[in-house]
Coordinates of C-alpha atoms and ligand atoms in Angstrom, one line a residue:
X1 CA 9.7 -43.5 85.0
X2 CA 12.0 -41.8 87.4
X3 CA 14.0 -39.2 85.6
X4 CA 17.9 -39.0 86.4
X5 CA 18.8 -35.7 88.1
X6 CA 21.6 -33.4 86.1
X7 CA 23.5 -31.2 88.0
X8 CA 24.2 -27.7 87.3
X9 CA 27.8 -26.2 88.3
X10 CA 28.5 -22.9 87.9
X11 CA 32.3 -21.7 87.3
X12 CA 31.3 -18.4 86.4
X13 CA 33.1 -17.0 89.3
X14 CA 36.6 -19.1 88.5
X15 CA 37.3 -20.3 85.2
X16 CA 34.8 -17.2 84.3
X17 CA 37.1 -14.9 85.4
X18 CA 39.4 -16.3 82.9
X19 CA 37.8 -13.8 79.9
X20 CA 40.1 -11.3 79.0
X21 CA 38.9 -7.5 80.7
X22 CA 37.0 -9.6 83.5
X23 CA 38.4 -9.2 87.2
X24 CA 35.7 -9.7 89.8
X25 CA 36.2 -7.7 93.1
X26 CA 34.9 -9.5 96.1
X27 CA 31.7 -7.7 95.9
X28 CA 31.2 -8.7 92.5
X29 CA 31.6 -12.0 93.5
X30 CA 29.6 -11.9 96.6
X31 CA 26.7 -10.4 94.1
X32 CA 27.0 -12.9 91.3
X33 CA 27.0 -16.1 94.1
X34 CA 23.7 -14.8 95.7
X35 CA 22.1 -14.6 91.7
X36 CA 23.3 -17.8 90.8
X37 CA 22.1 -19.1 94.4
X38 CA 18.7 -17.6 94.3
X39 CA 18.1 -18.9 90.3
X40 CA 18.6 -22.5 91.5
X41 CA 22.1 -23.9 91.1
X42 CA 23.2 -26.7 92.5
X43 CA 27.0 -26.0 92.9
X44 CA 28.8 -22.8 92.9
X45 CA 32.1 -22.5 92.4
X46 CA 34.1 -19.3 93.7
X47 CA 37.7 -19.1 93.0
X48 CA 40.8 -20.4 94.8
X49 CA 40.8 -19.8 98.5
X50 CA 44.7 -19.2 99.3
X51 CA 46.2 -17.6 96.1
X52 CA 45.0 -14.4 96.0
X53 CA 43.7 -11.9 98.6
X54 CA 40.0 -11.4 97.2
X55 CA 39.2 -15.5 96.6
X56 CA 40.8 -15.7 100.2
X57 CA 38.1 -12.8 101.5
X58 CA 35.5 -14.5 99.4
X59 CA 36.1 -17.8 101.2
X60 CA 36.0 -16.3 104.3
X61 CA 32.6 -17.5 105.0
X62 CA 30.0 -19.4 103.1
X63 CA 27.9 -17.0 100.3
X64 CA 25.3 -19.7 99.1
X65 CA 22.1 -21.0 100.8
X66 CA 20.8 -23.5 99.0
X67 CA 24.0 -23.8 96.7
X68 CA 27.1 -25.7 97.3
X69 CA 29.8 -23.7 97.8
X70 CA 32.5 -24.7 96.4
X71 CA 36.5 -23.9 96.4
X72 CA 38.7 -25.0 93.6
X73 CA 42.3 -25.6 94.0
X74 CA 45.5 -28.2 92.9
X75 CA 45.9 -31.4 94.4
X76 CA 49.0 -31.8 96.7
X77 CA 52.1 -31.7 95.0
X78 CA 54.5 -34.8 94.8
X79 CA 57.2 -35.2 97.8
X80 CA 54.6 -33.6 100.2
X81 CA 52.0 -35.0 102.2
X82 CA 48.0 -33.9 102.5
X83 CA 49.0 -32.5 105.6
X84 CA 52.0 -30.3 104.9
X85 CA 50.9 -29.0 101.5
X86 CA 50.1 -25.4 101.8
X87 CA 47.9 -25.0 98.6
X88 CA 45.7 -27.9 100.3
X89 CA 45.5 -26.3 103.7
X90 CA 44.5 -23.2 102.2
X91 CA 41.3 -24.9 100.6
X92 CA 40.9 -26.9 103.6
X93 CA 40.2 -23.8 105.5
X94 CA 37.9 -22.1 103.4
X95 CA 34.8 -21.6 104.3
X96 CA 33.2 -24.3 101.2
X97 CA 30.7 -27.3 101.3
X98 CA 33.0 -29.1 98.3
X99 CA 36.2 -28.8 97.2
X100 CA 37.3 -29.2 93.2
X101 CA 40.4 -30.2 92.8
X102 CA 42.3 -30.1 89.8
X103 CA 44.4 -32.7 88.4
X104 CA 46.6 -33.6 85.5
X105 CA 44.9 -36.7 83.4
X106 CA 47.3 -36.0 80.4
X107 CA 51.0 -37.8 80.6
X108 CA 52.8 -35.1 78.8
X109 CA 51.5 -32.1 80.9
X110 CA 52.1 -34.4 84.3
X111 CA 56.0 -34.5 83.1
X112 CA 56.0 -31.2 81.5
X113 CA 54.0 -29.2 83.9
X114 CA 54.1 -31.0 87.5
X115 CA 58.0 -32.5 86.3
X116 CA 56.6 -35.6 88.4
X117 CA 56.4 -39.5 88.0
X118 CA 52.6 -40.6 86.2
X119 CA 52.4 -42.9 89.8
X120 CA 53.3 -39.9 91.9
X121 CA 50.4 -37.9 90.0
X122 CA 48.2 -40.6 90.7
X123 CA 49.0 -40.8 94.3
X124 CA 49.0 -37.1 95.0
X125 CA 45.7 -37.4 93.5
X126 CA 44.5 -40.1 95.5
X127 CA 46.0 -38.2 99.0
X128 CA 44.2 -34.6 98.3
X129 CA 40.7 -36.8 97.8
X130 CA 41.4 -38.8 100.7
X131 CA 42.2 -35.6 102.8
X132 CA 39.1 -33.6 101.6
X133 CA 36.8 -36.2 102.4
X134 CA 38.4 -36.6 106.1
X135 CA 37.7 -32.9 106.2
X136 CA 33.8 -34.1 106.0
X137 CA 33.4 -32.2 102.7
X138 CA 31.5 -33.1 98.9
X139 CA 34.9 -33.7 96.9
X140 CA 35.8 -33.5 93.4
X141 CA 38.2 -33.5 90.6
X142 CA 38.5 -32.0 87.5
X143 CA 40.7 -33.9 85.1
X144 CA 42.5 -31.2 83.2
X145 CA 42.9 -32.1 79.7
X146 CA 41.1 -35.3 79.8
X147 CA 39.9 -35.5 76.5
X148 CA 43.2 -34.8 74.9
X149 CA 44.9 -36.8 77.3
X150 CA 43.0 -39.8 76.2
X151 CA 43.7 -39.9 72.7
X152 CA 47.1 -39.9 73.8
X153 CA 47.4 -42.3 76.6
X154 CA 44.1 -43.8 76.8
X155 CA 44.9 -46.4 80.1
X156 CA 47.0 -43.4 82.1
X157 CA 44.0 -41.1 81.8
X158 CA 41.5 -43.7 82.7
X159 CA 43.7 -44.6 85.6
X160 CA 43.2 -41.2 86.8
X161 CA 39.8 -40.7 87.0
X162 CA 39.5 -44.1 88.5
X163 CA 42.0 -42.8 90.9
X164 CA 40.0 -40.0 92.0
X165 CA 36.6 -42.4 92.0
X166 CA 38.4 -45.3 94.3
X167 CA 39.8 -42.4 96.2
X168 CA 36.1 -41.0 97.2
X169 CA 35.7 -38.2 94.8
X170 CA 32.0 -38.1 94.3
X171 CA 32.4 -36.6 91.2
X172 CA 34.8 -36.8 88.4
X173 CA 34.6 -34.0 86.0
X174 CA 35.9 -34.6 82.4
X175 CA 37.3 -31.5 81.5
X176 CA 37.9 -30.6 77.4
X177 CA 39.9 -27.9 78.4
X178 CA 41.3 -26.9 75.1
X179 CA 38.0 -26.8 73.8
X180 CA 38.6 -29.0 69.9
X181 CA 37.1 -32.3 71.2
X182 CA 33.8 -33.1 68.9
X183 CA 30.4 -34.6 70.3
X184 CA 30.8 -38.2 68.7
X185 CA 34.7 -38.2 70.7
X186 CA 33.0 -36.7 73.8
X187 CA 30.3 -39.2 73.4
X188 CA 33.0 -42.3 72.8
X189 CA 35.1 -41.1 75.4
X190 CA 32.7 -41.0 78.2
X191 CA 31.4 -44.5 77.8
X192 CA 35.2 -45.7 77.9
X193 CA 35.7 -43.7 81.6
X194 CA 32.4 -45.8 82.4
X195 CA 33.3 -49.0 81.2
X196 CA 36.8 -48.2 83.1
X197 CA 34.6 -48.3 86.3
X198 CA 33.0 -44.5 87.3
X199 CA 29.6 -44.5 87.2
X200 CA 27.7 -41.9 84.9
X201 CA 25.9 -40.7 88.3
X202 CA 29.2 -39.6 89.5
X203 CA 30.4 -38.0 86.2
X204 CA 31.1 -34.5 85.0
X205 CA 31.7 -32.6 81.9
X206 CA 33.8 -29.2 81.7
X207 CA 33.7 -27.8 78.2
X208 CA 35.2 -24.9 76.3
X209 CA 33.6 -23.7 73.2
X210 CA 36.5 -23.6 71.0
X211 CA 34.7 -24.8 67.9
X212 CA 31.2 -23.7 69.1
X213 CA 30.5 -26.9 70.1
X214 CA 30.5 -26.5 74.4
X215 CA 27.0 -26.5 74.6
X216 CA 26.5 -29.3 72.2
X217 CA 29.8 -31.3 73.6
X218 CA 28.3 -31.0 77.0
X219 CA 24.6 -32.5 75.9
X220 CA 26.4 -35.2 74.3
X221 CA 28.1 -36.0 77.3
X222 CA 24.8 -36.4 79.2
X223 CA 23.4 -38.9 76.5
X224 CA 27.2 -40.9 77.6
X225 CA 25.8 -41.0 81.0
X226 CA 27.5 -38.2 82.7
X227 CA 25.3 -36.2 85.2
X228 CA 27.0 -33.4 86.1
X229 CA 27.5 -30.1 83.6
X230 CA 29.9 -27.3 84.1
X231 CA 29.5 -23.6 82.5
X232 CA 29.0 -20.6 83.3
X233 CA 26.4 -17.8 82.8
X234 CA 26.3 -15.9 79.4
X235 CA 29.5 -18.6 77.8
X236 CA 32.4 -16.2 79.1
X237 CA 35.7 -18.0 80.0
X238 CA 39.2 -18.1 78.2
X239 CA 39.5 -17.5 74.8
X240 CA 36.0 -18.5 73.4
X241 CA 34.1 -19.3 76.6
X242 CA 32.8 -22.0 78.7
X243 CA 29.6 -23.8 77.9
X244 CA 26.7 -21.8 78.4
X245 CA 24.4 -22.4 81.5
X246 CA 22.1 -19.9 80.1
X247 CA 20.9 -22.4 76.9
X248 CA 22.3 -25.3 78.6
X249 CA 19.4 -24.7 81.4
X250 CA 16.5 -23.9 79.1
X251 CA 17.7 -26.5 76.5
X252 CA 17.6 -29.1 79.8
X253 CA 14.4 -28.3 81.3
X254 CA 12.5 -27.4 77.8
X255 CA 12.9 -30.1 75.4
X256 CA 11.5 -33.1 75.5
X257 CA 14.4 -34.9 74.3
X258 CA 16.1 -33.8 77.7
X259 CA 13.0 -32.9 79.9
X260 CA 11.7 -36.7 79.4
X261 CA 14.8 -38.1 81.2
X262 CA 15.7 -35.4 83.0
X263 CA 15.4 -33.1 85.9
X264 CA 17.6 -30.2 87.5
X265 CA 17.1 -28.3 90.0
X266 CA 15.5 -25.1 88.4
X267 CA 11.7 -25.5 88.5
X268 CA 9.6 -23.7 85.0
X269 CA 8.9 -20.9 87.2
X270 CA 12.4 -20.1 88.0
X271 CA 13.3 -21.0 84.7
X272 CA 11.3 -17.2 83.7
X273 CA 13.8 -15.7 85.8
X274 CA 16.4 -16.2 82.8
X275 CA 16.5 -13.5 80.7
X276 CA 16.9 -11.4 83.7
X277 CA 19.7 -13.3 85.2
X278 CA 21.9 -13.4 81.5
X279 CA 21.1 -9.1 81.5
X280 CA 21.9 -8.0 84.8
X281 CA 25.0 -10.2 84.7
X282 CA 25.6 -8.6 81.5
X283 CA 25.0 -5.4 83.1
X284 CA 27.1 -6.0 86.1
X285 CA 30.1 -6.8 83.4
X286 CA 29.3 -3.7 81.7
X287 CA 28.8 -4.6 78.6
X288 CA 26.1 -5.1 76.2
X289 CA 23.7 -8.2 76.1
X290 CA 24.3 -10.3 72.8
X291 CA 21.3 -9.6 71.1
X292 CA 21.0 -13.3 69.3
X293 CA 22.1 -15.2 72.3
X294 CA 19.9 -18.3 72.0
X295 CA 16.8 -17.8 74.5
X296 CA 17.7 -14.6 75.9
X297 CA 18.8 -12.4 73.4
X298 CA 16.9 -9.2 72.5
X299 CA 16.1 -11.0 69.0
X300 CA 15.8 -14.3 69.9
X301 CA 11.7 -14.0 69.7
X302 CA 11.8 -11.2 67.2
X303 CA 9.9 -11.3 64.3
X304 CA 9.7 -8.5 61.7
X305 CA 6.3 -6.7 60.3
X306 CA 5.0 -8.8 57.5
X307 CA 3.3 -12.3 57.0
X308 CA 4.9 -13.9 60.1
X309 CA 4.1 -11.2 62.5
X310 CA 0.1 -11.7 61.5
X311 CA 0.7 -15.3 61.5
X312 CA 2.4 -15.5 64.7
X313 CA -0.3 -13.4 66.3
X314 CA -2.7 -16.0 65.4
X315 CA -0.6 -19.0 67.0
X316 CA 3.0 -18.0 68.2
X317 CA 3.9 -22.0 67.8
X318 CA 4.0 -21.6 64.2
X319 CA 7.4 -19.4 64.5
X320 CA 8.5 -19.9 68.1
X321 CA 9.9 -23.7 69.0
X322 CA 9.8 -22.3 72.9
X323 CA 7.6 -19.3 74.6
X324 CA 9.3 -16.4 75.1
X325 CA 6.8 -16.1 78.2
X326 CA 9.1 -19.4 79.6
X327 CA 12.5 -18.2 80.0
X328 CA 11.3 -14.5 80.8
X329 CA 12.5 -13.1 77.7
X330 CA 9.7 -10.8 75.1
X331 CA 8.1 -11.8 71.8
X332 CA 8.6 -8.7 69.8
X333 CA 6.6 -8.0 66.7
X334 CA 6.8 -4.7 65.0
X335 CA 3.3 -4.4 63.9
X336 CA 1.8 -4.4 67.3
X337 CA 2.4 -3.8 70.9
X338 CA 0.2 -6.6 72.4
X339 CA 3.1 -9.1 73.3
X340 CA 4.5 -6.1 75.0
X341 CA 1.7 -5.1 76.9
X342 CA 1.5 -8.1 78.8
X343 CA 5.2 -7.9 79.3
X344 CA 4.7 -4.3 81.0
X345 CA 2.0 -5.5 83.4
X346 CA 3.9 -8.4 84.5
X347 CA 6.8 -6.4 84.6
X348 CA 4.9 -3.4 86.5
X349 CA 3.4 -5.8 88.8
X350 CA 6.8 -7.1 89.9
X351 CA 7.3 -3.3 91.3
X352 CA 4.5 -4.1 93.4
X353 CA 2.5 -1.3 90.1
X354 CA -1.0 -2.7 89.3
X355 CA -2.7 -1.2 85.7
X356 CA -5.8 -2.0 84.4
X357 CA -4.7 -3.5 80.6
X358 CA -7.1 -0.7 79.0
X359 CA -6.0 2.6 80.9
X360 CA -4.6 5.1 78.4
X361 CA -1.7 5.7 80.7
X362 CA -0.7 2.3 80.6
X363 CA -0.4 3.0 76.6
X364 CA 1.6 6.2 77.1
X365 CA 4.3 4.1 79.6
X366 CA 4.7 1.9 77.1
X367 CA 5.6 5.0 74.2
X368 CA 7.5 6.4 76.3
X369 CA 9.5 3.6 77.4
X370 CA 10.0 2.6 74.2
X371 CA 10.8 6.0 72.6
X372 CA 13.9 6.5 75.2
X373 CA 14.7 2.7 74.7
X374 CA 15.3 4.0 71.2
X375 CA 17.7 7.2 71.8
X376 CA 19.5 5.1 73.8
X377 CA 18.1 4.3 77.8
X378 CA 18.1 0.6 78.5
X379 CA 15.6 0.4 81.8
X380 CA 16.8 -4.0 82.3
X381 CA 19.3 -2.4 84.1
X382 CA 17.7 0.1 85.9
X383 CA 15.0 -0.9 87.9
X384 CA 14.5 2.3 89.9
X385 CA 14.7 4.9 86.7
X386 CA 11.9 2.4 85.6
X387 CA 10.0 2.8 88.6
X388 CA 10.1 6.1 89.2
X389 CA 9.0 6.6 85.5
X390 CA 5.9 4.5 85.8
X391 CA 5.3 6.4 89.1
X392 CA 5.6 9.5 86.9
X393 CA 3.3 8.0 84.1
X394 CA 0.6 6.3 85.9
X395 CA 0.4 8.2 88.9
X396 CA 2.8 10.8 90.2
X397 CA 6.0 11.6 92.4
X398 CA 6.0 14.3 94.6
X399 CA 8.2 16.8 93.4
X400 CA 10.9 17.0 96.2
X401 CA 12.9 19.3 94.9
X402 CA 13.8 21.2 92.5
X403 CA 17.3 21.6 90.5
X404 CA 18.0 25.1 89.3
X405 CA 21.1 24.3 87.8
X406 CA 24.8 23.2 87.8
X407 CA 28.0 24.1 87.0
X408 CA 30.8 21.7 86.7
X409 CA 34.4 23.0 86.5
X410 CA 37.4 20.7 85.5
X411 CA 41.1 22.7 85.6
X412 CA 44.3 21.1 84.4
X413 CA 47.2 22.9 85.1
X414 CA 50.7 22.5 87.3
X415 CA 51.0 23.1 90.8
X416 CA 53.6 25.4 92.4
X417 CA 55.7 22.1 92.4
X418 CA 55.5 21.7 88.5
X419 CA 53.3 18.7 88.9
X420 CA 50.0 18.1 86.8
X421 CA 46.9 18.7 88.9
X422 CA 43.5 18.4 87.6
X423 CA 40.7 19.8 90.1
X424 CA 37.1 19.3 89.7
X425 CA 34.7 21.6 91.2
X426 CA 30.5 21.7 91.0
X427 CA 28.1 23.9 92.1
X428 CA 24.3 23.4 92.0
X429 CA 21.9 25.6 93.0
X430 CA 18.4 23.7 94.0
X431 CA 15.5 25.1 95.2
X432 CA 13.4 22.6 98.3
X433 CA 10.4 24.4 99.4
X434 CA 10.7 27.7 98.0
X435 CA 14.2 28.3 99.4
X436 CA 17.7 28.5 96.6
X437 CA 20.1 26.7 98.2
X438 CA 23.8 26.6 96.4
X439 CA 26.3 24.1 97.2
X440 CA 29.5 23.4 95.9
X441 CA 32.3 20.8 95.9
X442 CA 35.2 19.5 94.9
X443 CA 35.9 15.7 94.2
X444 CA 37.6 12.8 92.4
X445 CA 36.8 13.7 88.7
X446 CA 33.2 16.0 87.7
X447 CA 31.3 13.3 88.1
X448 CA 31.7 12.7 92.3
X449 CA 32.3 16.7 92.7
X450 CA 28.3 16.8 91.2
X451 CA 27.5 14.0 93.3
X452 CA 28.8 15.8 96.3
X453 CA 27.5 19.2 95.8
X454 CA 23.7 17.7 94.7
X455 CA 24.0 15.9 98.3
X456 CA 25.3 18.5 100.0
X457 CA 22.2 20.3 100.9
X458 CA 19.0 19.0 100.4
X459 CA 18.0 21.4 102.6
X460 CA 15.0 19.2 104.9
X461 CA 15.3 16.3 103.3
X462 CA 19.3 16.0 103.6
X463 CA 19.3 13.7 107.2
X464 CA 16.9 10.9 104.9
X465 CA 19.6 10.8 102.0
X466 CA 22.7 10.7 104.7
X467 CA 23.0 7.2 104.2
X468 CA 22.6 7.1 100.4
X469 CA 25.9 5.8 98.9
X470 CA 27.3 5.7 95.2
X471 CA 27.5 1.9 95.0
X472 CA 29.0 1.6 91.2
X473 CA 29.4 3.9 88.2
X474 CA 29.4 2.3 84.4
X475 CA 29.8 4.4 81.7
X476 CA 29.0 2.7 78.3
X477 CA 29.2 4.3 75.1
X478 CA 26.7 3.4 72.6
X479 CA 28.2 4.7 68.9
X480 CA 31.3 5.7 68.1
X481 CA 32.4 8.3 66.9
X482 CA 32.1 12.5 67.6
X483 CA 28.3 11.9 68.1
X484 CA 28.7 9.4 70.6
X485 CA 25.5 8.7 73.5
X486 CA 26.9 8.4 76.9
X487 CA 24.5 5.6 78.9
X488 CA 25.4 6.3 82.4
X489 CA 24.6 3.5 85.3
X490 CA 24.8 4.2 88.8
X491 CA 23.8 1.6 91.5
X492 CA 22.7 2.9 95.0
X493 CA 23.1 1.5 98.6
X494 CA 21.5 3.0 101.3
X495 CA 22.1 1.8 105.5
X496 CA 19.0 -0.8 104.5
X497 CA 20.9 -3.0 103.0
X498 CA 19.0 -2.1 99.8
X499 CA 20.3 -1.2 96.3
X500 CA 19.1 -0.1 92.8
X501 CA 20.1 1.2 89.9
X502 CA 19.3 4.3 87.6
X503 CA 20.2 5.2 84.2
X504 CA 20.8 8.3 82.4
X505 CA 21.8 9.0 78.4
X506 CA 22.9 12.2 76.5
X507 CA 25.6 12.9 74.3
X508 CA 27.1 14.6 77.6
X509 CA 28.9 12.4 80.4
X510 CA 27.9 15.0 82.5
X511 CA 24.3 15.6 82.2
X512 CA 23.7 11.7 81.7
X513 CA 25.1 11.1 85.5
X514 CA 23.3 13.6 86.4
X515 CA 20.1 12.2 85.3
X516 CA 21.1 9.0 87.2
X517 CA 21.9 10.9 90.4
X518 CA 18.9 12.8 90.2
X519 CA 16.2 9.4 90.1
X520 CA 18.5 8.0 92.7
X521 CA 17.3 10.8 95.3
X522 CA 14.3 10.7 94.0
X523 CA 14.1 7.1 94.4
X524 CA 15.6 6.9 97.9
X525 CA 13.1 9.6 99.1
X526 CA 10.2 7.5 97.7
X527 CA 11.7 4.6 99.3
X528 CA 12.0 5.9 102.6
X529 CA 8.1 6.8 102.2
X530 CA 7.6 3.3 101.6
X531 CA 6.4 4.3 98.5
X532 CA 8.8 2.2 96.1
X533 CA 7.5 -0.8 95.4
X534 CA 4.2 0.2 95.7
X535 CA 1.1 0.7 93.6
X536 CA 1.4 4.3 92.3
X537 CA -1.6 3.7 90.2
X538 CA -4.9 4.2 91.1
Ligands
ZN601 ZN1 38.1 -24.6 82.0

């Protein structure tokens, strides 16, 4: 039987940005497009070209490969035509493979909100289809509201969507956008659109998570017919999220109850790439993973010491209704390490590390990883700390050079024009082949006036790290309070194109960026050895 394909649209990177404390800069965006691209999506959506200056940079040229890139906007307004309607020009000169544009489907907002006639709405959606389709480009529309708008004009929000069909769209996109719509209405709803006259196969569903149902809302949808789903990664999106791509995929390409009649466009090997994916993204937003998120959470394959670990040692199915092993995530059982072993090795061998299962130094990685995952160190996000401490563990890192130590001087006080001034000044003294050398600098905050002095003179290895560059700085602390742990972040570019990121943690601000600066040298020098990467064990 041929299965139907569902595609996957990611609107991380527009109605994402919606979460409160989330503002993308362009190179956010550019990052998150090129993860989304390389997991498998089929459509990604980056913001609106024309309204703001970093969408407009972001659109300046295509950022997917095999993804559809795709710009969201309004349709025309009434009055105007296609032609003479900035908002549409603006998306017509983006650099996107499909446009999304969005459209009233509810009466009362087209009166309230647009202060247009329902035909007028109609025709202005009609026009904006028409005139991305002449502009050779995959069009769509999202009906705004559709769900609520149909319970309270049923034949005006079917006439839109069949407006948008007749018009060309090749999608429609059903949009529950204030998120209360349950899975039978969804469900009900969706074979009415059908029945109206738009296929299933050209058929979206947009849903918010308002009661916890997006996920559910948008499976129930797919049952209806529709073969297009809309989320974003890790749920985020106003006020309680958007559905979650991150179940939605495994939930698609796992269960037989989807897989059977199913396909996307996310094979089970990329599928292992998932945990990964939800953390770094996580990572990139600075904040921490959600530890039960279906999947991908840090306990979502947990099991504590007792009966069920020995039983689950003996045959995993009996406690696990997926394998970790097939979304990339880690079965973690208190009572033994030998889920994580394998874990380590695949993840060592990623870095290019090979370890023979039984070397004792293998073991002492594995304690040692786990001991500073304890106090605090989270090495997802770090790939090069990691590195360089299984370089350390299982074979060894030259010692470049050495850091005597630093002083860092912050002074608060008023200038001669009675303005506050706050100065920061480091000096580190660091020994590189026998010789002290002391530098010192001043910068933006302690933090850069260390990073400056510690890259001031590296004496003969200073021309390698002259196009090492401070990429991005998160600061994350992990308990409140006077005791606080400071987990520093740091992520490294150097002329190569090339960038990783190191992690340091101590009740000090200070001394954890230091730590972070520090394996990023040390990590740059290896890499321009052509070392990083490679198989530091014997
Ligand atoms: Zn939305």
């Amino acid at each position: 039987m041929k299965k139907d394909r569902i595609h996957l649209f990611d609107t991380t990177l527009r109605d994402g940005q919606q979460t409160p404390g989330i503002d993308f800069s362009v190179e956010d965006k550019i990052a998150i497009a090129a993860m989304l691209d390389e997991f498998g999506l089929d459509y990604v959506e980056g913001g609106y070209p024309g309204a703001n200056p970093t969408d407009t940079a972001f659109f300046a040229r295509k950022r997917t490969g095999r993804a559809k890139f795709v710009a969201f906007g309004m349709t025309k307004r009434a009055g105007v035509s296609a032609s003479n309607d900035p908002g549409l020009a603006a998306l017509l000169g983006s650099s996107s493979d499909a446009i999304c544009l969005v459209a009233k489907s509810w009466d009362y907002h087209v009166r309230v909100a647009l202060g247009c006639t329902n035909e007028e709405n109609l025709e202005s959606i009609a026009e904006s289809v028409k005139a991305v389709v002449a502009s050779g480009r995959e069009s769509m529309v999202d009906c705004e509201h559709f769900f609520d708008g149909y319970k309270a004009n049923p034949a005006y929000a079917l006439a839109c969507a069949t407006t948008a069909f007749s018009a060309g769209a090749r999608w429609v996109v059903l949009c529950d956008t204030n998120g209360g719509t349950q899975p039978q209405e969804i469900r009900e709803i969706v074979q009415a659109v059908i029945a109206a006259g738009v296929p299933g196969e050209n058929l979206g569903i947009h849903a918010h998570n308002d009661t916890g149902q997006a996920v559910a809302n948008s499976l129930a949808a797919v049952e209806a017919g529709v073969r297009q789903i809309q989320g974003t990664l890790n749920g985020i999106g106003e006020r309680c999220g958007n559905a979650n791509l991150v179940t939605l995929i495994p939930t698609l390409a796992l269960k037989e109850a989807y897989n059977e009649r199913f396909e996307i466009g996310i094979d089970t090997d990329d599928l292992t790439g998932l945990t990964k994916l939800a953390h770094t993204f996580d990572e990139l937003l600075n904040r921490s993973p959600d530890q039960q998120a279906p999947y991908v959470g840090a306990s979502a394959f947990a099991t504590k010491a007792g009966i069920h670990a020995s039983a689950l040692l003996k045959d995993p199915r009996t406690y696990e209704h997926v394998t970790p092993e097939s979304v990339g995530n880690l079965r973690k059982v208190m009572v033994s390490d030998q889920g994580g072993k394998a874990n380590f090795i695949n993840a060592l061998k990623l870095r290019g590390i090979s370890v023979r299962k039984d070397d004792p130094k293998l073991d002492r990685l594995i304690q040692i990883v786990k001991e500073r995952e304890a106090t605090g160190y989270a090495y997802e996000g770090a790939d090069a700390s990691f590195a360089l401490l299984a370089y350390r563990t299982l074979g060894s890192v030259p010692d470049f050079f050495h850091v005597e130590s630093f002083r860092v001087m912050v002074e608060r006080r008023y200038d001669a024009n009675g303005q506050i001034k706050t100065v920061s000044e480091a000096v580190v003294k660091l020994i590189v082949d026998g010789e002290t050398m002391m530098s010192v600098a001043e910068g933006h905050g302690p933090v850069n006036a260390l990073d400056l002095a510690l890259r001031k003179d590296l004496g003969k290895y200073q021309a390698e790290i002259a196009d090492l560059e401070l990429a991005d700085y998160k600061v994350r602390i992990l308990n409140g309070g006077t005791e606080a742990i400071t987990r520093v972040l740091i992520e490294s570019a150097d002329a190569s194109g090339a960038r990783w990121w190191t992690v340091g943690v101590s009740d000090n601000i200070i001394d954890a960026s230091f730590q972070a600066l520090m394996d990023s040298i040390v990590y740059k020098l290896l890499k321009n050895r052509g070392e990083a990467g490679r198989a530091a064990a014997e």
